[in-house]
């Protein structure tokens, strides 16, 4: 029999402005401790030196993580021109340099091929697995790392500032699985001058943005106090990208047991759509809508 996990049964989202110098896993572990929560996870890794939105899911909200990781995200990042590094960011060793500095117009023109459906090779120092091992571990051990290109949707990539000849600030909105470091690396190659990411900040992720994010110092100040609980956002925020249907009382009872349950008709929802069902303001399940019923694939256990 497995050991029972200690902690509080709390569900929802704690949305943070992650500081530089911490891994995403370290942030999650600290949040779980600060809230004495049984279960926690995050929706989309940020590199240790990156800052910005890190949405931490608690309890039943961990079942909604895929809907946030699949959602669009936006980043602002500074690219250092004229230098390539082995990690594609400022933490790595410089492996190539160039005196060429492209003009603003050259940079803007070079951004177009990065829009829409593109194929992107992840950085060698990344968490992508190769034969069961993380690429960054193999790279640190000096092994040759060959990664396959992966599809990525880039909705927007624009130049927002040019502080000096060596730096350009870009803003990107993209889908799941995008590596900003790869964008900087490949942009430098396209411009013929080499490049890497100097600074990176995620400014929003799905429904979560910096305006409603909690500063890390505030988390530390409120740790293990009821005050921190007041900043937990509802589980339902993780379902923002899905349509909502409301259950009948009988349907709610059936859904709680994992069975298909009757829901009230809603305009613009068609047979086969993935939706989420609520009862008395709480999410009960996510599933497929079929002929007036929700067929659940995830069921939430929430207190009233």
Short mmCIF file of N, CA and C in Angstrom, two decimals, residues 143-299:
data_model
loop_
_atom_site.label_atom_id
_atom_site.label_comp_id
_atom_site.label_asym_id
_atom_site.label_seq_id
_atom_site.Cartn_x
_atom_site.Cartn_y
_atom_site.Cartn_z
N UNK A 143 29.02 14.91 -24.79
CA UNK A 143 28.56 14.05 -25.88
C UNK A 143 27.94 14.89 -27.00
N UNK A 144 28.07 14.40 -28.22
CA UNK A 144 27.47 15.11 -29.36
C UNK A 144 25.96 14.93 -29.33
N UNK A 145 25.25 16.04 -29.37
CA UNK A 145 23.79 16.00 -29.26
C UNK A 145 23.17 16.40 -30.58
N UNK A 146 22.34 15.52 -31.14
CA UNK A 146 21.62 15.79 -32.38
C UNK A 146 20.13 15.75 -32.09
N UNK A 147 19.48 16.89 -32.23
CA UNK A 147 18.05 16.98 -31.95
C UNK A 147 17.27 17.19 -33.24
N UNK A 148 16.12 16.55 -33.33
CA UNK A 148 15.27 16.70 -34.50
C UNK A 148 14.46 17.98 -34.41
N UNK A 149 14.17 18.56 -35.57
CA UNK A 149 13.31 19.75 -35.61
C UNK A 149 11.89 19.39 -35.20
N UNK A 150 11.23 20.33 -34.53
CA UNK A 150 9.86 20.13 -34.06
C UNK A 150 8.97 21.26 -34.58
N UNK A 151 7.70 20.95 -34.80
CA UNK A 151 6.80 22.00 -35.30
C UNK A 151 6.47 23.02 -34.20
N UNK A 152 6.33 24.26 -34.60
CA UNK A 152 5.97 25.34 -33.68
C UNK A 152 5.11 26.36 -34.41
N UNK A 153 4.05 26.83 -33.75
CA UNK A 153 3.24 27.90 -34.29
C UNK A 153 3.70 29.22 -33.67
N UNK A 154 4.12 30.16 -34.50
CA UNK A 154 4.50 31.50 -34.06
C UNK A 154 3.47 32.48 -34.59
N UNK A 155 2.69 33.04 -33.70
CA UNK A 155 1.61 33.94 -34.10
C UNK A 155 2.12 35.34 -34.38
N UNK A 156 3.11 35.75 -33.59
CA UNK A 156 3.65 37.11 -33.76
C UNK A 156 5.10 37.14 -33.31
N UNK A 157 5.93 37.86 -34.06
CA UNK A 157 7.33 38.09 -33.69
C UNK A 157 7.69 39.47 -34.21
N UNK A 158 7.89 40.40 -33.30
CA UNK A 158 8.13 41.79 -33.70
C UNK A 158 9.31 42.37 -32.94
N UNK A 159 9.95 43.33 -33.57
CA UNK A 159 11.04 44.09 -32.94
C UNK A 159 10.41 45.26 -32.19
N UNK A 160 10.73 45.38 -30.90
CA UNK A 160 10.13 46.45 -30.09
C UNK A 160 11.14 47.49 -29.64
N UNK A 161 12.46 47.17 -29.74
CA UNK A 161 13.46 48.16 -29.32
C UNK A 161 14.82 47.75 -29.88
N UNK A 162 15.68 48.75 -30.07
CA UNK A 162 17.08 48.52 -30.47
C UNK A 162 17.93 49.41 -29.57
N UNK A 163 18.25 48.94 -28.36
CA UNK A 163 18.98 49.79 -27.41
C UNK A 163 20.33 50.26 -27.93
N UNK A 164 21.02 49.38 -28.68
CA UNK A 164 22.31 49.73 -29.25
C UNK A 164 22.61 48.75 -30.37
N UNK A 165 23.77 48.88 -30.99
CA UNK A 165 24.09 48.04 -32.14
C UNK A 165 24.18 46.56 -31.79
N UNK A 166 24.52 46.25 -30.53
CA UNK A 166 24.73 44.87 -30.12
C UNK A 166 23.46 44.16 -29.66
N UNK A 167 22.39 44.91 -29.45
CA UNK A 167 21.21 44.31 -28.85
C UNK A 167 19.94 44.69 -29.58
N UNK A 168 18.99 43.75 -29.59
CA UNK A 168 17.65 44.01 -30.12
C UNK A 168 16.64 43.34 -29.19
N UNK A 169 15.54 44.04 -28.93
CA UNK A 169 14.49 43.50 -28.06
C UNK A 169 13.32 43.05 -28.94
N UNK A 170 12.90 41.81 -28.78
CA UNK A 170 11.82 41.23 -29.57
C UNK A 170 10.69 40.79 -28.66
N UNK A 171 9.50 40.70 -29.24
CA UNK A 171 8.34 40.15 -28.53
C UNK A 171 7.72 39.07 -29.40
N UNK A 172 7.44 37.93 -28.79
CA UNK A 172 6.92 36.79 -29.54
C UNK A 172 5.71 36.19 -28.85
N UNK A 173 4.72 35.84 -29.66
CA UNK A 173 3.58 35.05 -29.20
C UNK A 173 3.62 33.73 -29.96
N UNK A 174 3.60 32.63 -29.20
CA UNK A 174 3.75 31.33 -29.86
C UNK A 174 2.95 30.26 -29.14
N UNK A 175 2.89 29.09 -29.74
CA UNK A 175 2.18 27.96 -29.17
C UNK A 175 3.09 27.11 -28.30
N UNK A 176 2.64 25.90 -28.08
CA UNK A 176 3.31 24.96 -27.18
C UNK A 176 4.67 24.54 -27.73
N UNK A 177 5.65 24.43 -26.81
CA UNK A 177 6.92 23.83 -27.17
C UNK A 177 7.94 24.75 -27.80
N UNK A 178 7.70 26.06 -27.78
CA UNK A 178 8.63 26.98 -28.40
C UNK A 178 9.84 27.26 -27.52
N UNK A 179 11.02 27.35 -28.14
CA UNK A 179 12.25 27.73 -27.45
C UNK A 179 12.69 29.09 -27.95
N UNK A 180 12.62 30.08 -27.06
CA UNK A 180 13.06 31.43 -27.42
C UNK A 180 14.55 31.42 -27.77
N UNK A 181 15.33 30.60 -27.07
CA UNK A 181 16.76 30.52 -27.36
C UNK A 181 17.03 30.07 -28.79
N UNK A 182 16.18 29.17 -29.29
CA UNK A 182 16.34 28.71 -30.67
C UNK A 182 16.01 29.82 -31.66
N UNK A 183 15.00 30.64 -31.33
CA UNK A 183 14.65 31.76 -32.19
C UNK A 183 15.85 32.71 -32.31
N UNK A 184 16.47 33.04 -31.17
CA UNK A 184 17.63 33.94 -31.18
C UNK A 184 18.78 33.33 -31.97
N UNK A 185 19.07 32.07 -31.71
CA UNK A 185 20.16 31.39 -32.42
C UNK A 185 19.94 31.39 -33.93
N UNK A 186 18.71 31.01 -34.34
CA UNK A 186 18.42 30.91 -35.77
C UNK A 186 18.32 32.27 -36.44
N UNK A 187 17.88 33.28 -35.69
CA UNK A 187 17.86 34.64 -36.23
C UNK A 187 19.29 35.12 -36.49
N UNK A 188 20.19 34.84 -35.54
CA UNK A 188 21.58 35.22 -35.73
C UNK A 188 22.19 34.54 -36.95
N UNK A 189 21.82 33.27 -37.16
CA UNK A 189 22.32 32.55 -38.34
C UNK A 189 21.77 33.17 -39.62
N UNK A 190 20.47 33.53 -39.61
CA UNK A 190 19.84 34.11 -40.79
C UNK A 190 20.45 35.46 -41.15
N UNK A 191 20.85 36.20 -40.11
CA UNK A 191 21.45 37.52 -40.33
C UNK A 191 22.95 37.44 -40.60
N UNK A 192 23.51 36.26 -40.38
CA UNK A 192 24.94 36.07 -40.62
C UNK A 192 25.84 36.68 -39.57
N UNK A 193 25.29 36.91 -38.36
CA UNK A 193 26.09 37.61 -37.35
C UNK A 193 26.20 36.85 -36.03
N UNK A 194 25.53 35.69 -35.91
CA UNK A 194 25.45 34.93 -34.65
C UNK A 194 24.62 35.72 -33.63
N UNK A 195 24.01 34.99 -32.68
CA UNK A 195 23.21 35.66 -31.66
C UNK A 195 22.84 34.67 -30.56
N UNK A 196 22.52 35.22 -29.40
CA UNK A 196 21.98 34.41 -28.29
C UNK A 196 21.05 35.27 -27.45
N UNK A 197 20.27 34.62 -26.59
CA UNK A 197 19.35 35.33 -25.70
C UNK A 197 20.12 35.86 -24.49
N UNK A 198 19.96 37.15 -24.24
CA UNK A 198 20.59 37.75 -23.07
C UNK A 198 19.62 37.81 -21.90
N UNK A 199 18.37 38.20 -22.17
CA UNK A 199 17.34 38.27 -21.12
C UNK A 199 16.03 37.76 -21.70
N UNK A 200 15.24 37.11 -20.84
CA UNK A 200 13.97 36.52 -21.29
C UNK A 200 12.93 36.69 -20.21
N UNK A 201 11.73 37.12 -20.63
CA UNK A 201 10.63 37.31 -19.68
C UNK A 201 9.33 36.85 -20.33
N UNK A 202 8.62 35.93 -19.66
CA UNK A 202 7.29 35.52 -20.16
C UNK A 202 6.26 36.49 -19.59
N UNK A 203 5.52 37.14 -20.49
CA UNK A 203 4.61 38.21 -20.05
C UNK A 203 3.17 37.74 -19.91
N UNK A 204 2.80 36.68 -20.57
CA UNK A 204 1.51 36.03 -20.30
C UNK A 204 1.52 34.60 -20.82
N UNK A 205 0.63 33.80 -20.24
CA UNK A 205 0.52 32.39 -20.62
C UNK A 205 -0.94 31.99 -20.51
N UNK A 206 -1.59 31.77 -21.66
CA UNK A 206 -3.02 31.47 -21.64
C UNK A 206 -3.78 32.60 -20.96
N UNK A 207 -4.57 32.30 -19.91
CA UNK A 207 -5.36 33.34 -19.23
C UNK A 207 -4.58 34.12 -18.17
N UNK A 208 -3.33 33.75 -17.92
CA UNK A 208 -2.57 34.34 -16.82
C UNK A 208 -1.60 35.41 -17.33
N UNK A 209 -1.58 36.56 -16.64
CA UNK A 209 -0.68 37.64 -17.06
C UNK A 209 0.01 38.26 -15.85
N UNK A 210 0.98 39.12 -16.12
CA UNK A 210 1.79 39.69 -15.06
C UNK A 210 1.00 40.61 -14.14
N UNK A 211 -0.06 41.20 -14.65
CA UNK A 211 -0.86 42.13 -13.84
C UNK A 211 -1.42 41.44 -12.60
N UNK A 212 -1.75 40.15 -12.74
CA UNK A 212 -2.34 39.41 -11.62
C UNK A 212 -1.38 38.38 -11.02
N UNK A 213 -0.08 38.53 -11.32
CA UNK A 213 0.91 37.59 -10.81
C UNK A 213 1.48 38.08 -9.48
N UNK A 214 1.82 37.14 -8.63
CA UNK A 214 2.34 37.44 -7.30
C UNK A 214 3.87 37.50 -7.35
N UNK A 215 4.43 38.53 -6.77
CA UNK A 215 5.88 38.66 -6.69
C UNK A 215 6.44 37.62 -5.72
N UNK A 216 7.66 37.14 -6.04
CA UNK A 216 8.26 36.09 -5.23
C UNK A 216 8.50 36.55 -3.79
N UNK A 217 8.90 37.80 -3.59
CA UNK A 217 9.11 38.33 -2.24
C UNK A 217 7.83 38.27 -1.43
N UNK A 218 6.68 38.48 -2.10
CA UNK A 218 5.40 38.42 -1.40
C UNK A 218 5.06 36.99 -1.00
N UNK A 219 5.42 36.03 -1.86
CA UNK A 219 5.21 34.63 -1.50
C UNK A 219 6.00 34.29 -0.25
N UNK A 220 7.26 34.72 -0.20
CA UNK A 220 8.10 34.46 0.97
C UNK A 220 7.55 35.14 2.22
N UNK A 221 7.04 36.34 2.04
CA UNK A 221 6.50 37.07 3.20
C UNK A 221 5.25 36.40 3.77
N UNK A 222 4.44 35.82 2.88
CA UNK A 222 3.16 35.25 3.32
C UNK A 222 3.19 33.74 3.52
N UNK A 223 4.38 33.13 3.38
CA UNK A 223 4.45 31.67 3.43
C UNK A 223 3.87 31.13 4.74
N UNK A 224 3.10 30.05 4.58
CA UNK A 224 2.48 29.35 5.71
C UNK A 224 1.55 30.25 6.53
N UNK A 225 0.91 31.22 5.86
CA UNK A 225 -0.11 32.05 6.50
C UNK A 225 -1.38 32.02 5.67
N UNK A 226 -2.54 32.26 6.31
CA UNK A 226 -3.80 32.29 5.55
C UNK A 226 -3.82 33.36 4.47
N UNK A 227 -2.97 34.39 4.62
CA UNK A 227 -2.94 35.48 3.64
C UNK A 227 -2.56 34.97 2.25
N UNK A 228 -1.67 33.99 2.19
CA UNK A 228 -1.25 33.46 0.89
C UNK A 228 -2.40 32.74 0.19
N UNK A 229 -3.27 32.11 0.95
CA UNK A 229 -4.43 31.43 0.37
C UNK A 229 -5.31 32.39 -0.42
N UNK A 230 -5.35 33.64 0.00
CA UNK A 230 -6.21 34.62 -0.66
C UNK A 230 -5.78 34.91 -2.10
N UNK A 231 -4.56 34.51 -2.46
CA UNK A 231 -4.05 34.76 -3.81
C UNK A 231 -4.21 33.55 -4.73
N UNK A 232 -4.81 32.49 -4.23
CA UNK A 232 -5.05 31.31 -5.07
C UNK A 232 -6.23 31.58 -6.00
N UNK A 233 -5.99 31.46 -7.29
CA UNK A 233 -7.04 31.66 -8.28
C UNK A 233 -7.80 30.35 -8.50
N UNK A 234 -9.08 30.43 -8.87
CA UNK A 234 -9.90 29.21 -9.00
C UNK A 234 -9.35 28.24 -10.04
N UNK A 235 -9.58 26.97 -9.79
CA UNK A 235 -9.24 25.91 -10.74
C UNK A 235 -9.79 26.22 -12.12
N UNK A 236 -10.99 26.80 -12.15
CA UNK A 236 -11.69 27.04 -13.41
C UNK A 236 -10.91 27.96 -14.36
N UNK A 237 -9.99 28.78 -13.84
CA UNK A 237 -9.20 29.65 -14.71
C UNK A 237 -8.35 28.84 -15.68
N UNK A 238 -8.00 27.62 -15.30
CA UNK A 238 -7.22 26.76 -16.18
C UNK A 238 -8.01 26.19 -17.33
N UNK A 239 -9.32 26.42 -17.32
CA UNK A 239 -10.20 25.91 -18.38
C UNK A 239 -10.71 27.03 -19.27
N UNK A 240 -10.04 28.17 -19.20
CA UNK A 240 -10.47 29.36 -19.91
C UNK A 240 -10.62 29.16 -21.42
N UNK A 241 -9.84 28.26 -21.99
CA UNK A 241 -9.90 28.05 -23.44
C UNK A 241 -10.99 27.12 -23.90
N UNK A 242 -11.74 26.52 -22.97
CA UNK A 242 -12.83 25.60 -23.32
C UNK A 242 -14.18 26.24 -23.02
N UNK A 243 -15.19 25.83 -23.77
CA UNK A 243 -16.55 26.30 -23.51
C UNK A 243 -17.11 25.61 -22.26
N UNK A 244 -17.97 26.31 -21.55
CA UNK A 244 -18.58 25.78 -20.33
C UNK A 244 -20.02 25.33 -20.59
N UNK A 245 -20.39 24.19 -20.04
CA UNK A 245 -21.78 23.75 -20.01
C UNK A 245 -22.17 23.53 -18.55
N UNK A 246 -23.45 23.69 -18.26
CA UNK A 246 -23.91 23.51 -16.89
C UNK A 246 -24.68 22.20 -16.75
N UNK A 247 -24.44 21.53 -15.64
CA UNK A 247 -25.05 20.23 -15.41
C UNK A 247 -26.43 20.37 -14.80
N UNK A 248 -27.27 19.41 -15.08
CA UNK A 248 -28.48 19.21 -14.29
C UNK A 248 -28.06 18.55 -12.98
N UNK A 249 -28.87 18.62 -11.92
CA UNK A 249 -28.50 17.94 -10.67
C UNK A 249 -28.24 16.45 -10.87
N UNK A 250 -29.06 15.82 -11.69
CA UNK A 250 -28.86 14.39 -11.96
C UNK A 250 -27.56 14.16 -12.73
N UNK A 251 -27.31 15.05 -13.70
CA UNK A 251 -26.07 14.93 -14.48
C UNK A 251 -24.85 15.12 -13.61
N UNK A 252 -24.92 16.05 -12.65
CA UNK A 252 -23.79 16.28 -11.76
C UNK A 252 -23.48 15.04 -10.93
N UNK A 253 -24.53 14.38 -10.44
CA UNK A 253 -24.33 13.17 -9.65
C UNK A 253 -23.65 12.09 -10.47
N UNK A 254 -24.03 11.96 -11.73
CA UNK A 254 -23.43 10.93 -12.58
C UNK A 254 -21.98 11.29 -12.94
N UNK A 255 -21.73 12.55 -13.22
CA UNK A 255 -20.37 12.96 -13.57
C UNK A 255 -19.41 12.76 -12.40
N UNK A 256 -19.87 13.01 -11.19
CA UNK A 256 -19.00 12.83 -10.03
C UNK A 256 -18.51 11.38 -9.92
N UNK A 257 -19.29 10.46 -10.45
CA UNK A 257 -18.92 9.04 -10.44
C UNK A 257 -18.21 8.60 -11.72
N UNK A 258 -17.90 9.59 -12.58
CA UNK A 258 -17.17 9.27 -13.80
C UNK A 258 -18.02 8.80 -14.95
N UNK A 259 -19.35 8.94 -14.81
CA UNK A 259 -20.26 8.51 -15.87
C UNK A 259 -20.73 9.70 -16.69
N UNK A 260 -21.23 9.44 -17.90
CA UNK A 260 -21.79 10.50 -18.73
C UNK A 260 -23.01 11.11 -18.03
N UNK A 261 -23.11 12.44 -18.08
CA UNK A 261 -24.20 13.12 -17.39
C UNK A 261 -24.85 14.17 -18.27
N UNK A 262 -26.13 14.41 -18.03
CA UNK A 262 -26.88 15.39 -18.81
C UNK A 262 -26.42 16.80 -18.48
N UNK A 263 -26.33 17.64 -19.53
CA UNK A 263 -25.98 19.04 -19.36
C UNK A 263 -27.00 19.89 -20.12
N UNK A 264 -27.08 21.15 -19.74
CA UNK A 264 -28.04 22.05 -20.38
C UNK A 264 -27.52 22.50 -21.74
N UNK A 265 -28.40 22.61 -22.73
CA UNK A 265 -27.95 22.99 -24.07
C UNK A 265 -27.34 24.39 -24.10
N UNK A 266 -26.31 24.55 -24.92
CA UNK A 266 -25.62 25.84 -25.08
C UNK A 266 -25.43 26.08 -26.57
N UNK A 267 -25.67 27.31 -27.00
CA UNK A 267 -25.47 27.64 -28.41
C UNK A 267 -24.00 27.52 -28.79
N UNK A 268 -23.76 27.17 -30.04
CA UNK A 268 -22.41 27.10 -30.62
C UNK A 268 -21.57 25.92 -30.14
N UNK A 269 -22.16 25.01 -29.37
CA UNK A 269 -21.46 23.78 -29.00
C UNK A 269 -22.00 22.65 -29.85
N UNK A 270 -21.09 21.93 -30.47
CA UNK A 270 -21.48 20.88 -31.40
C UNK A 270 -21.09 19.50 -30.87
N UNK A 271 -21.71 18.51 -31.43
CA UNK A 271 -21.40 17.12 -31.10
C UNK A 271 -19.90 16.86 -31.31
N UNK A 272 -19.25 16.31 -30.28
CA UNK A 272 -17.82 16.00 -30.36
C UNK A 272 -16.90 17.08 -29.84
N UNK A 273 -17.44 18.24 -29.45
CA UNK A 273 -16.59 19.30 -28.89
C UNK A 273 -16.11 18.94 -27.49
N UNK A 274 -14.88 19.35 -27.17
CA UNK A 274 -14.39 19.20 -25.80
C UNK A 274 -14.83 20.43 -25.00
N UNK A 275 -15.48 20.19 -23.87
CA UNK A 275 -16.02 21.26 -23.04
C UNK A 275 -15.79 20.90 -21.57
N UNK A 276 -16.10 21.85 -20.70
CA UNK A 276 -16.08 21.53 -19.27
C UNK A 276 -17.45 21.80 -18.67
N UNK A 277 -17.79 20.99 -17.67
CA UNK A 277 -19.12 21.05 -17.06
C UNK A 277 -19.02 21.61 -15.65
N UNK A 278 -19.97 22.47 -15.30
CA UNK A 278 -20.01 23.05 -13.95
C UNK A 278 -21.34 22.75 -13.29
N UNK A 279 -21.32 22.80 -11.97
CA UNK A 279 -22.55 22.69 -11.18
C UNK A 279 -22.39 23.59 -9.97
N UNK A 280 -23.32 24.51 -9.82
CA UNK A 280 -23.29 25.48 -8.73
C UNK A 280 -21.95 26.24 -8.68
N UNK A 281 -21.47 26.58 -9.88
CA UNK A 281 -20.29 27.42 -10.00
C UNK A 281 -18.95 26.72 -9.92
N UNK A 282 -18.95 25.40 -9.72
CA UNK A 282 -17.70 24.64 -9.61
C UNK A 282 -17.54 23.71 -10.80
N UNK A 283 -16.30 23.58 -11.27
CA UNK A 283 -16.01 22.64 -12.36
C UNK A 283 -16.13 21.21 -11.84
N UNK A 284 -16.85 20.39 -12.60
CA UNK A 284 -17.01 18.98 -12.24
C UNK A 284 -16.18 18.07 -13.12
N UNK A 285 -16.10 18.41 -14.41
CA UNK A 285 -15.42 17.49 -15.33
C UNK A 285 -15.11 18.19 -16.65
N UNK A 286 -14.16 17.63 -17.36
CA UNK A 286 -13.88 17.96 -18.75
C UNK A 286 -14.16 16.73 -19.57
N UNK A 287 -14.77 16.92 -20.72
CA UNK A 287 -15.06 15.76 -21.56
C UNK A 287 -15.60 16.15 -22.91
N UNK A 288 -16.20 15.19 -23.57
CA UNK A 288 -16.72 15.37 -24.92
C UNK A 288 -18.24 15.48 -24.87
N UNK A 289 -18.75 16.51 -25.54
CA UNK A 289 -20.20 16.73 -25.60
C UNK A 289 -20.82 15.86 -26.69
N UNK A 290 -21.82 15.06 -26.30
CA UNK A 290 -22.52 14.20 -27.25
C UNK A 290 -24.01 14.17 -26.91
N UNK A 291 -24.79 14.75 -27.80
CA UNK A 291 -26.26 14.65 -27.71
C UNK A 291 -26.81 14.96 -26.33
N UNK A 292 -26.40 16.12 -25.79
CA UNK A 292 -26.94 16.56 -24.52
C UNK A 292 -26.25 16.00 -23.29
N UNK A 293 -25.23 15.20 -23.50
CA UNK A 293 -24.49 14.63 -22.37
C UNK A 293 -23.01 14.98 -22.47
N UNK A 294 -22.38 15.07 -21.31
CA UNK A 294 -20.93 15.19 -21.28
C UNK A 294 -20.35 13.82 -20.94
N UNK A 295 -19.45 13.35 -21.78
CA UNK A 295 -18.73 12.10 -21.53
C UNK A 295 -17.36 12.47 -20.98
N UNK A 296 -17.14 12.28 -19.67
CA UNK A 296 -15.95 12.85 -19.03
C UNK A 296 -14.67 12.07 -19.31
N UNK A 297 -13.56 12.82 -19.42
CA UNK A 297 -12.24 12.20 -19.42
C UNK A 297 -11.38 12.69 -18.27
N UNK A 298 -11.82 13.77 -17.60
CA UNK A 298 -11.21 14.23 -16.36
C UNK A 298 -12.32 14.67 -15.42
N UNK A 299 -12.30 14.17 -14.19
CA UNK A 299 -13.31 14.52 -13.19
C UNK A 299 -12.59 15.21 -12.03
#
